[in-house]
Tab-separated table of C-alpha atoms in Angstrom:
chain	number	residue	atom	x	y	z
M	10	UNK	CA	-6.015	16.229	30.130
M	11	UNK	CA	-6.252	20.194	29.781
M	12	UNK	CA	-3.163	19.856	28.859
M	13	UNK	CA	-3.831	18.752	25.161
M	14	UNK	CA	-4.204	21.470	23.058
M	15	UNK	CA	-6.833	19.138	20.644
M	16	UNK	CA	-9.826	17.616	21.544
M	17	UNK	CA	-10.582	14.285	21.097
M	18	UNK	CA	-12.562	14.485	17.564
M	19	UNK	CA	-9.593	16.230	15.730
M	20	UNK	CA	-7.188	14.259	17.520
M	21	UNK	CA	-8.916	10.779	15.461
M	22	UNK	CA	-9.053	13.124	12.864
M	23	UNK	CA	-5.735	13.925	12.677
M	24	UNK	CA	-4.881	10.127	13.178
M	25	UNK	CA	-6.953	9.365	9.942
M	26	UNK	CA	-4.632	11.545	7.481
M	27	UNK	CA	-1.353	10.457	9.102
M	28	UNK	CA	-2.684	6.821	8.257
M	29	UNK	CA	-3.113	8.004	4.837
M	30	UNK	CA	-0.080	9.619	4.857
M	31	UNK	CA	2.002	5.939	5.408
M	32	UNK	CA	-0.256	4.431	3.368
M	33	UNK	CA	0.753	6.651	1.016
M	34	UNK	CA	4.249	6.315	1.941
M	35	UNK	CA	4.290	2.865	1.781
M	36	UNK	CA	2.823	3.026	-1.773
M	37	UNK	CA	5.261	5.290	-3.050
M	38	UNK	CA	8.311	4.094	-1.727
M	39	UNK	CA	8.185	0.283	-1.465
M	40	UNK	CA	5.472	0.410	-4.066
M	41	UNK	CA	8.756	0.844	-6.888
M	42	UNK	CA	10.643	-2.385	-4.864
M	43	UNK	CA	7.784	-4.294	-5.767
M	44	UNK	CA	7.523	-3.365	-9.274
M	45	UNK	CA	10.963	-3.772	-9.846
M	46	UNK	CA	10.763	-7.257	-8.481
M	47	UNK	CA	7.704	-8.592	-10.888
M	48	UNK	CA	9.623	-7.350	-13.850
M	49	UNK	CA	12.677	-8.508	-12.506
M	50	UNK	CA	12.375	-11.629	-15.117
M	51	UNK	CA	10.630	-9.723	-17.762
M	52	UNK	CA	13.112	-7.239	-18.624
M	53	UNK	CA	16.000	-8.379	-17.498
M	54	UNK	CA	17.603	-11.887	-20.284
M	55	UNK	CA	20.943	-12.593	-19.218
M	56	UNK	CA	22.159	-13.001	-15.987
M	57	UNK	CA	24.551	-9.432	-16.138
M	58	UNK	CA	20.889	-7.345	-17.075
M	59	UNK	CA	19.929	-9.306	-14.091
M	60	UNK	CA	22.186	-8.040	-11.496
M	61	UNK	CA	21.927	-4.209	-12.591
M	62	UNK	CA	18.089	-4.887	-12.120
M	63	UNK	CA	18.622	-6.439	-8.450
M	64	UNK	CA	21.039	-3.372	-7.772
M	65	UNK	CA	18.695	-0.825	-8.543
M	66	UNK	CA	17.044	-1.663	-5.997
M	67	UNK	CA	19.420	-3.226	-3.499
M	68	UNK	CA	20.799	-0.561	-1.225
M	69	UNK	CA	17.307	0.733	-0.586
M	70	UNK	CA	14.461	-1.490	-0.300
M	71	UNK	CA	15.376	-2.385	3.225
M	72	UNK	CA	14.616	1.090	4.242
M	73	UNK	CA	11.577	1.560	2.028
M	74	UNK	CA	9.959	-1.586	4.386
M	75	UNK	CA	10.027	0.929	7.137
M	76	UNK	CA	6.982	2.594	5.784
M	77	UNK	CA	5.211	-0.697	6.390
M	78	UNK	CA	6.339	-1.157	9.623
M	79	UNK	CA	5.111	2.528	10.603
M	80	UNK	CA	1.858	2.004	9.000
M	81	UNK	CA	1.123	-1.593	11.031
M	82	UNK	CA	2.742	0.336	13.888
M	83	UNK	CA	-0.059	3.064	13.720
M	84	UNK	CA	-3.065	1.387	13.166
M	85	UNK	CA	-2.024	-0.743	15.669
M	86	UNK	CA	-1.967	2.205	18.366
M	87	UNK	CA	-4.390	4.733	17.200
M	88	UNK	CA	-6.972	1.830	16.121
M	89	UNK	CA	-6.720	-0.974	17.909
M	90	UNK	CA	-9.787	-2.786	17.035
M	91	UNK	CA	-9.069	-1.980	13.635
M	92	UNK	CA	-5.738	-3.922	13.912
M	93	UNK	CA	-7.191	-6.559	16.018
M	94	UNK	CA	-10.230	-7.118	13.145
M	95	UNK	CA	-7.876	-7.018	10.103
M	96	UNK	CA	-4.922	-8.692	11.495
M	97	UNK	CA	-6.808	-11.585	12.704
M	98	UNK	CA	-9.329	-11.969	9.906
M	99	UNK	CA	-6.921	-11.332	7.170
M	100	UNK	CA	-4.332	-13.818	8.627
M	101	UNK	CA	-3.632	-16.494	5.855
M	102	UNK	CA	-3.017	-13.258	3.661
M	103	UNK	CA	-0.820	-11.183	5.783
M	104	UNK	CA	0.662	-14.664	6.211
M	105	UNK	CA	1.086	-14.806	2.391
M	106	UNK	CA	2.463	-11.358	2.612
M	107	UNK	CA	4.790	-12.193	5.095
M	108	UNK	CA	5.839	-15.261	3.059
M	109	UNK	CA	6.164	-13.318	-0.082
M	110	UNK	CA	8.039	-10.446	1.330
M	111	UNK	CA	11.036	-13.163	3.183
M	112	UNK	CA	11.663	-14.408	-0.041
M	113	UNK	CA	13.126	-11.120	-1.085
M	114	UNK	CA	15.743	-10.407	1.077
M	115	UNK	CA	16.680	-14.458	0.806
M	116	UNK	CA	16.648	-13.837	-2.833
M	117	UNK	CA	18.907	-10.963	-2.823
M	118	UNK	CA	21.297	-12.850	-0.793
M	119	UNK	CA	21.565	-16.307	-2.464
M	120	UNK	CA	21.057	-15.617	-5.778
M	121	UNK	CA	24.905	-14.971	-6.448
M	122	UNK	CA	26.130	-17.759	-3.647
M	123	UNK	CA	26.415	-20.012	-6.529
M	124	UNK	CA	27.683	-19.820	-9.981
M	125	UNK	CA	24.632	-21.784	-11.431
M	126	UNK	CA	21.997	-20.609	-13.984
M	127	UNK	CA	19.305	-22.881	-12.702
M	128	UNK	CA	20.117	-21.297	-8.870
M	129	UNK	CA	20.148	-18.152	-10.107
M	130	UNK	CA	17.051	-18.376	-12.371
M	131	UNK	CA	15.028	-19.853	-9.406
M	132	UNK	CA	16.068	-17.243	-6.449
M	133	UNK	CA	14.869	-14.470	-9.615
M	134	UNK	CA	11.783	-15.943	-9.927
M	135	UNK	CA	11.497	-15.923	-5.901
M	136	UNK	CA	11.941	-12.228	-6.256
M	137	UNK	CA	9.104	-11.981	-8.783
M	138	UNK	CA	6.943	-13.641	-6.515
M	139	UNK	CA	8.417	-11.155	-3.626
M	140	UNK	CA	7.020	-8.624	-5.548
M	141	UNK	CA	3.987	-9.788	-7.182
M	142	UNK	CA	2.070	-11.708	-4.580
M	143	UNK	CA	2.212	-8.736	-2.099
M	144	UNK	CA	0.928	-5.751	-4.447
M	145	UNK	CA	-1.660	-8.249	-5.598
M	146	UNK	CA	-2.737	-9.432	-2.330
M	147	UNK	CA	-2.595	-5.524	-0.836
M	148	UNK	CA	-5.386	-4.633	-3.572
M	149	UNK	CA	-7.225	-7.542	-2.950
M	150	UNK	CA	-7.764	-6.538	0.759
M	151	UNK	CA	-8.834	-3.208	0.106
M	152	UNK	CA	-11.375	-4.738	-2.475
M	153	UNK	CA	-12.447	-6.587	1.029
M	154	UNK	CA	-12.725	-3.008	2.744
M	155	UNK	CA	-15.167	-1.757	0.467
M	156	UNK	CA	-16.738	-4.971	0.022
M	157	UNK	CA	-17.231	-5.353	3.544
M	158	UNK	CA	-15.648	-7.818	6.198
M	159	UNK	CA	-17.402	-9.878	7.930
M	160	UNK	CA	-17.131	-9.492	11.486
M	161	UNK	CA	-18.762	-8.411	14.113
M	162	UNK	CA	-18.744	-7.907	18.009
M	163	UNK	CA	-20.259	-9.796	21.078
M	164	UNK	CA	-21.635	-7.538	23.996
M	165	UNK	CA	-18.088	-7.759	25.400
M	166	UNK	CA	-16.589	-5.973	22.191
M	167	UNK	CA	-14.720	-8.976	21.505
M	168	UNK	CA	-14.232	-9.171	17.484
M	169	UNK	CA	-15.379	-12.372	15.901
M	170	UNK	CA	-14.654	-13.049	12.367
M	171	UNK	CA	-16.415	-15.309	10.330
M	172	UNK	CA	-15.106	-15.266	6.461
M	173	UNK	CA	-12.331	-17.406	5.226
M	174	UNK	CA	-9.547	-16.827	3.218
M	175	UNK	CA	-10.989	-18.028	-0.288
M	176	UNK	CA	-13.625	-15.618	0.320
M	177	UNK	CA	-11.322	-12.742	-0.120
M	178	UNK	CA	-10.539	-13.698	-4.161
M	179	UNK	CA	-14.453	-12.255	-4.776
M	180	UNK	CA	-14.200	-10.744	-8.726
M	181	UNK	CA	-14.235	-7.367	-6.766
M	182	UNK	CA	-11.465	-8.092	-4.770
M	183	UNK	CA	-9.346	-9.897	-7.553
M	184	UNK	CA	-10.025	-6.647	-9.928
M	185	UNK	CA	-8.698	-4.383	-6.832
M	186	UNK	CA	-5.578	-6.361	-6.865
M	187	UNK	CA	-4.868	-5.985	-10.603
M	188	UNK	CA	-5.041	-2.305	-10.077
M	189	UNK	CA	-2.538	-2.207	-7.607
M	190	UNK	CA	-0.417	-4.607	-9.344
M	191	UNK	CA	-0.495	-2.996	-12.797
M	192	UNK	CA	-0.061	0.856	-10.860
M	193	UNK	CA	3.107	-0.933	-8.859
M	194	UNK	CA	4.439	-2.113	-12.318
M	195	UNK	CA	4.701	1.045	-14.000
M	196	UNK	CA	5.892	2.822	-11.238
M	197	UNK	CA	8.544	-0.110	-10.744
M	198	UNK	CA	9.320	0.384	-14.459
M	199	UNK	CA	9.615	4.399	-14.106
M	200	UNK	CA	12.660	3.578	-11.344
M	201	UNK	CA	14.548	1.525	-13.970
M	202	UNK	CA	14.330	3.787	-16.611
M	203	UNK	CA	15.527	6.456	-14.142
M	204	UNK	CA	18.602	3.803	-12.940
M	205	UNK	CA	19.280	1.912	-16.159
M	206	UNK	CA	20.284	2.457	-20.315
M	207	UNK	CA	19.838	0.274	-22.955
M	208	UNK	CA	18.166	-2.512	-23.705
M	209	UNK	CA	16.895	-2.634	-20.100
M	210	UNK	CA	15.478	0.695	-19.595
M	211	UNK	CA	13.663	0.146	-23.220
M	212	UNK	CA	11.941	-3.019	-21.687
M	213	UNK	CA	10.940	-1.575	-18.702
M	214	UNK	CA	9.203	1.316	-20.564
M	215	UNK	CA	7.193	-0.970	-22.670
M	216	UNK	CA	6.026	-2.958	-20.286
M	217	UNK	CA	5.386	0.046	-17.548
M	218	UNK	CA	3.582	1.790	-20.042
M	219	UNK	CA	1.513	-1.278	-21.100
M	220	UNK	CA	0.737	-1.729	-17.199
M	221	UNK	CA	-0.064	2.281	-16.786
M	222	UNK	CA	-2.523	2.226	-19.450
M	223	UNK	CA	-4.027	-1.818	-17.756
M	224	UNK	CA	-4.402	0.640	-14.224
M	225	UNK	CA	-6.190	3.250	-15.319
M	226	UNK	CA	-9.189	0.979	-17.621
M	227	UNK	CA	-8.989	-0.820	-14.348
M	228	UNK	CA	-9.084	1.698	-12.447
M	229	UNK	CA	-12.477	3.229	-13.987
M	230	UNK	CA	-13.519	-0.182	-14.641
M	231	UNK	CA	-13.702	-0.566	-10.590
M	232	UNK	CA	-15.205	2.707	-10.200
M	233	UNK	CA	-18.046	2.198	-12.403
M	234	UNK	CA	-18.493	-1.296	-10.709
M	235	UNK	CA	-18.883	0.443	-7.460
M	236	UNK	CA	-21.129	3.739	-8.198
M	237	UNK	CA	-23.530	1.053	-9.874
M	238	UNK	CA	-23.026	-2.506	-8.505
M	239	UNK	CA	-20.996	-2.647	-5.191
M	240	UNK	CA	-23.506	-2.116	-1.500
M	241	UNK	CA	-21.958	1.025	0.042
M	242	UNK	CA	-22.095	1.931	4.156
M	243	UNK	CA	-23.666	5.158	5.760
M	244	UNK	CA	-24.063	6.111	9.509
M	245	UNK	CA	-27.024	6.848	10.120
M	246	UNK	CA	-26.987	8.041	13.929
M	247	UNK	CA	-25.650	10.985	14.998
M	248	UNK	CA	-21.837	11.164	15.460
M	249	UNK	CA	-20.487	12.324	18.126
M	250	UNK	CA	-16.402	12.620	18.050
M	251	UNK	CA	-15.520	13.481	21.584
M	252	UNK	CA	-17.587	9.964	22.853
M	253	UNK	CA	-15.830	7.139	24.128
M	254	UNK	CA	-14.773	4.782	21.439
M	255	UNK	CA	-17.407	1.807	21.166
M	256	UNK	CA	-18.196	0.393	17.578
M	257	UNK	CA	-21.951	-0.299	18.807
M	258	UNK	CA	-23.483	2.827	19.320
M	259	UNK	CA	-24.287	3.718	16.522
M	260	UNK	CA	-26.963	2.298	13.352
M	261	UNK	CA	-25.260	1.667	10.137
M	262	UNK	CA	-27.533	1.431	6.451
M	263	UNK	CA	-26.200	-0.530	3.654
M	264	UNK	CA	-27.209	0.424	-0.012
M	265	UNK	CA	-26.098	0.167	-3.657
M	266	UNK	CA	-24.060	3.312	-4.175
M	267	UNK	CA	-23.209	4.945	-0.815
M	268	UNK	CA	-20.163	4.889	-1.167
M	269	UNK	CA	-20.302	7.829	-3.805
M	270	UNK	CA	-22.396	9.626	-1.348
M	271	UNK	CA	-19.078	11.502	-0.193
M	272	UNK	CA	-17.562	12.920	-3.510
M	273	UNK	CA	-21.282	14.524	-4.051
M	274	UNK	CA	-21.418	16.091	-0.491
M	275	UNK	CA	-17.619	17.543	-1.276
M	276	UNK	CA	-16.969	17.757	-5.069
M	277	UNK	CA	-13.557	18.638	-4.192
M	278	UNK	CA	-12.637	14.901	-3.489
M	279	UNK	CA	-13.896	14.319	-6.734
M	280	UNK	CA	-10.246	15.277	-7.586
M	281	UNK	CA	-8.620	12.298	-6.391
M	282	UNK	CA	-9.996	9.659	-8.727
M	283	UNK	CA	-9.121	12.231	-11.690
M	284	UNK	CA	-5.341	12.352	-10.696
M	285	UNK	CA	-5.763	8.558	-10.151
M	286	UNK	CA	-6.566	7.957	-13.801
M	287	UNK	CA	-4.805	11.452	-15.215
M	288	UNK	CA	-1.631	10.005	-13.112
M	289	UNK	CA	-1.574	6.395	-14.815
M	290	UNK	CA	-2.523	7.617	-18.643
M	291	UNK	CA	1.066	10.370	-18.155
M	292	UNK	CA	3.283	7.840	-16.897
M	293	UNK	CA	2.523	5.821	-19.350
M	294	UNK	CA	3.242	8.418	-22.030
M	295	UNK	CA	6.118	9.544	-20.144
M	296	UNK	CA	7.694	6.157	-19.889
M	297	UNK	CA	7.293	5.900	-23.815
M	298	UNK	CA	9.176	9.055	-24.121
M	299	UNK	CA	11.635	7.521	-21.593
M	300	UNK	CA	11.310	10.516	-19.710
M	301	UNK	CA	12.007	8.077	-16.016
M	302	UNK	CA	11.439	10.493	-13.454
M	303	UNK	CA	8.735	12.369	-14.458
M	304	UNK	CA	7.030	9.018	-14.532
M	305	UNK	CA	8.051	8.586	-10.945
M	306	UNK	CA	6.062	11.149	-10.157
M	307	UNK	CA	3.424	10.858	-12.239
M	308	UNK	CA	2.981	7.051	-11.048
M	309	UNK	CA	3.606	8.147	-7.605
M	310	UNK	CA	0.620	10.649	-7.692
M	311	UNK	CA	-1.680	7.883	-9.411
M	312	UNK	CA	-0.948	5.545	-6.456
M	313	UNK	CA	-1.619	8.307	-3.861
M	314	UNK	CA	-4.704	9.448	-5.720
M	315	UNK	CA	-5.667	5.956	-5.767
M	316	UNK	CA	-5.713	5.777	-2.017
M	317	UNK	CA	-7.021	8.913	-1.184
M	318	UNK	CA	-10.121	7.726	-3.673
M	319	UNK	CA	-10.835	5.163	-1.253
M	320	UNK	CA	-10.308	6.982	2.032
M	321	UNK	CA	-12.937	9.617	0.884
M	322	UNK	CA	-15.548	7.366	-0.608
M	323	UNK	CA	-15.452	4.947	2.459
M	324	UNK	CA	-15.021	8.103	5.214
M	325	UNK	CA	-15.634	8.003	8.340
M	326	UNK	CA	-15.251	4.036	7.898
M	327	UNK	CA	-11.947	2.273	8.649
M	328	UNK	CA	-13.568	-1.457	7.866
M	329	UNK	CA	-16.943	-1.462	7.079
M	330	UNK	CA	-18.668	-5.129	8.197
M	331	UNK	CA	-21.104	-7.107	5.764
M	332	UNK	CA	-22.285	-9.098	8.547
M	333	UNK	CA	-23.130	-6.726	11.042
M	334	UNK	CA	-22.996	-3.523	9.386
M	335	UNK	CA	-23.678	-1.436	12.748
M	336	UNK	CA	-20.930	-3.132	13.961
M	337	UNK	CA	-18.532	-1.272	11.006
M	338	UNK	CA	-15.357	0.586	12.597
M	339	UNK	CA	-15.483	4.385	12.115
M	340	UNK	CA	-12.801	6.304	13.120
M	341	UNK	CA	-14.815	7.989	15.380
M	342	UNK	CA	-15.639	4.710	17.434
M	343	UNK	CA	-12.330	2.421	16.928
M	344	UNK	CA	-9.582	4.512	18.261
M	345	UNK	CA	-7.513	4.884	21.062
M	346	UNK	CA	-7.595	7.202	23.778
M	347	UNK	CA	-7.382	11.027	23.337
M	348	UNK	CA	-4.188	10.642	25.588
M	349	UNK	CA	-2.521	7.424	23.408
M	350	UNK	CA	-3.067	9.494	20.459
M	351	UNK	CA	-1.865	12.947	21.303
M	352	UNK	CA	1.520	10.525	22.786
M	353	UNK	CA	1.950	9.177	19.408
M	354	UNK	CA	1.011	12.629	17.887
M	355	UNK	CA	3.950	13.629	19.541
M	356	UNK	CA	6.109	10.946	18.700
M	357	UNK	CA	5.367	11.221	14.987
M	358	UNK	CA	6.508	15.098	14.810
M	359	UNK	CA	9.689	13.943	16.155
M	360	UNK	CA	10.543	10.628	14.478
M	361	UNK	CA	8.877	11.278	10.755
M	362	UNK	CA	10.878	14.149	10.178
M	363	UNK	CA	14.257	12.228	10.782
M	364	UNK	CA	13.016	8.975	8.869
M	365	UNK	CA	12.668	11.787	5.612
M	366	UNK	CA	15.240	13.239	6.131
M	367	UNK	CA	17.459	10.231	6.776
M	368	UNK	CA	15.514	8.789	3.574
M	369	UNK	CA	15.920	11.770	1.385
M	370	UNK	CA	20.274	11.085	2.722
M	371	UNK	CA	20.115	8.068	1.349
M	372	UNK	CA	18.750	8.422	-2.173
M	373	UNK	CA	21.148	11.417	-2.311
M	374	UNK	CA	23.957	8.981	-2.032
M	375	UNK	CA	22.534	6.628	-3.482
M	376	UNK	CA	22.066	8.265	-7.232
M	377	UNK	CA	22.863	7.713	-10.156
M	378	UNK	CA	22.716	5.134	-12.507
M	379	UNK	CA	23.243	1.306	-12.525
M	380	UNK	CA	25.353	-0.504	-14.792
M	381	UNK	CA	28.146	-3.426	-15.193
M	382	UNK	CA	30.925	-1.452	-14.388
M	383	UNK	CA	29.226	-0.007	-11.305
M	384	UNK	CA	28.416	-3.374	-10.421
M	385	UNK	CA	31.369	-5.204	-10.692
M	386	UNK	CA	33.524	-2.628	-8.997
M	387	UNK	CA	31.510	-2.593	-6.111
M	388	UNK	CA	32.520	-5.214	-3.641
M	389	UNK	CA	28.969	-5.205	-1.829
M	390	UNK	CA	27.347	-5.450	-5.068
M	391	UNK	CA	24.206	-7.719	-5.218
């Protein structure tokens, strides 16, 4: 393997940003599909407002999804134990998830099969629930991650999981989720304001705002809660990144407040939870000044901010385990070989350049506003 012009600790490393990086991704770009669908039956009162909100989002959210597929696809390469932990022990609510996210292109479809108000009304509140249930069940499970899973190993490395799905909705957890949904809202809201006049767009800036303002007290709410409350992880052994990947070698301590440890070893990081909350409080002033995509991106660095907040108060931990906390995957001892990831490495500088670019295409054609006569004179129209 001379060949490989990293070694094996920068190549996990490396791995751990690009996650980031679709998490991120994922955030951003579906993040606005989901938003749009939970105030879908909030902003939208007759059944014309309904079908510019559907169509703001209709010719895109398909491809937004693909940032979910990447991310699955990556941690399901670069970490497999991590995948084979989380997938398994989170399965009723990736099931949920799954559930949840069906109903949306069904909805999309149906709603305008028939010329019914009760049809109509029921496939739009299957598209709230599309879009609700999944950025309040995404929160919840990283409320689990810093929580804690509980898992562990046997001597044969095989994972064994031992919660239940009811013991995911801890307060924690549930306060986790209402961050992501309210930060999904208002960046949901931001896109309609950028796509849509009137009566909608004024709507969708109130109640964006409203849920901007809800995300950031939540936001510091949860971070208070886990500087003074919530048992961080440390590793207490010495890491070595270049040794084979094996989630038992190595002792893991569990304390009250660990998991600030991080952001006063690197004040730098310390920047993330500020944009988080400075990101929230100016899209919600931006979205009362209807000022749409300046919100976008003021909501869309929140929600990255947000996630970068956990990746540095949790690093080097992918999944940190309650039961069996030496058993916790690191990204030092959960990834795949330094030959599977340099592959992928390779694969990614190819491919993720063409899905932005082919992305960035898309929007381009895709601009411009929403309204009834677009929608009516567009055959394909939702």
């Amino acid at each position: 393997m001379d060949f490989i012009p990293f070694d094996y600790a920068t190549l996990r490393l490396v791995w751990w940003l690009l996650l980031g990086v679709l998490l991120i991704g994922f955030a951003v770009m579906d993040g606005f599909d989901l938003g749009v669908g939970t105030l879908l039956p909030f902003v939208a009162r007759t059944d014309a407002e309904r079908r510019i909100v559907v169509n703001t989002i209709g010719p895109v959210w398909e491809g937004n999804q693909v940032w979910l597929i990447l991310g699955g696809g990556a941690i399901f390469a670069a970490f497999p134990p991590l995948y084979a932990v989380s997938f398994s022990g989170f399965y009723l609510a990736m099931f949920l998830i799954l559930f949840a996210l069906i109903l949306r292109p069904v909805g999309f479809k149906f709603r305008g099969k028939v010329e019914n108000t009760r049809w109509k009304q029921t496939w739009d509140w299957a598209l709230f629930v599309g879009g609700a249930v999944p950025a309040l069940v995404f929160g919840v499970a990283v409320g689990n991650v810093l929580l804690g899973v509980p898992f562990h190993f046997t001597p044969e490395l095989r994972p064994v999981y031992t919660g239940g799905f009811f013991a995911l909705l801890t307060p924690f957890a549930l306060l986790a989720g209402l961050v992501s949904l309210s930060l999904l809202v208002s960046h949901g809201a931001a896109m309609l304001v950028i796509k849509t006049r009137g009566p909608i767009a004024d709507r969708a800036a109130r109640y964006g705002s409203l849920a901007a303002l809800a995300g950031a007290v939540l936001f510091v709410v949860a971070g208070v809660w886990i500087a003074t409350g919530i048992q961080g992880f440390r590793v207490d052994s010495l890491i070595d990144g270049a040794q084979a990947s094996n989630p038992l070698f190595k002792t893991v301590s569990r304390e009250p407040g660990l998991w600030m440890a991080n952001y006063s070893a690197r004040p730098w990081t310390m920047l993330a939870p500020v944009l988080g909350v400075a990101g929230a409080l100016a899209a919600a002033t931006l979205l009362r000044m209807r000022r749409g995509m300046a919100a976008f991106v003021a909501s869309a660095t929140s929600l990255a901010a947000v996630i970068l907040t956990v990746g540095f108060a949790i690093f080097p931990f992918l999944l940190p385990s309650s039961t069996m906390p030496d058993a916790g995957l690191t990204l030092w001892d959960a990834s795949s070989s330094p030959m599977t990831l340099w592959i992928m490495l390779l694969a990614t500088a190819v491919f993720l350049p063409l899905v932005l670019a082919y992305t960035s295409w898309v929007y381009r054609v895709m601009r411009g506003e929403v309204d009834d006569a677009s929608v009516n004179d567009t055959p394909n129209a939702y």
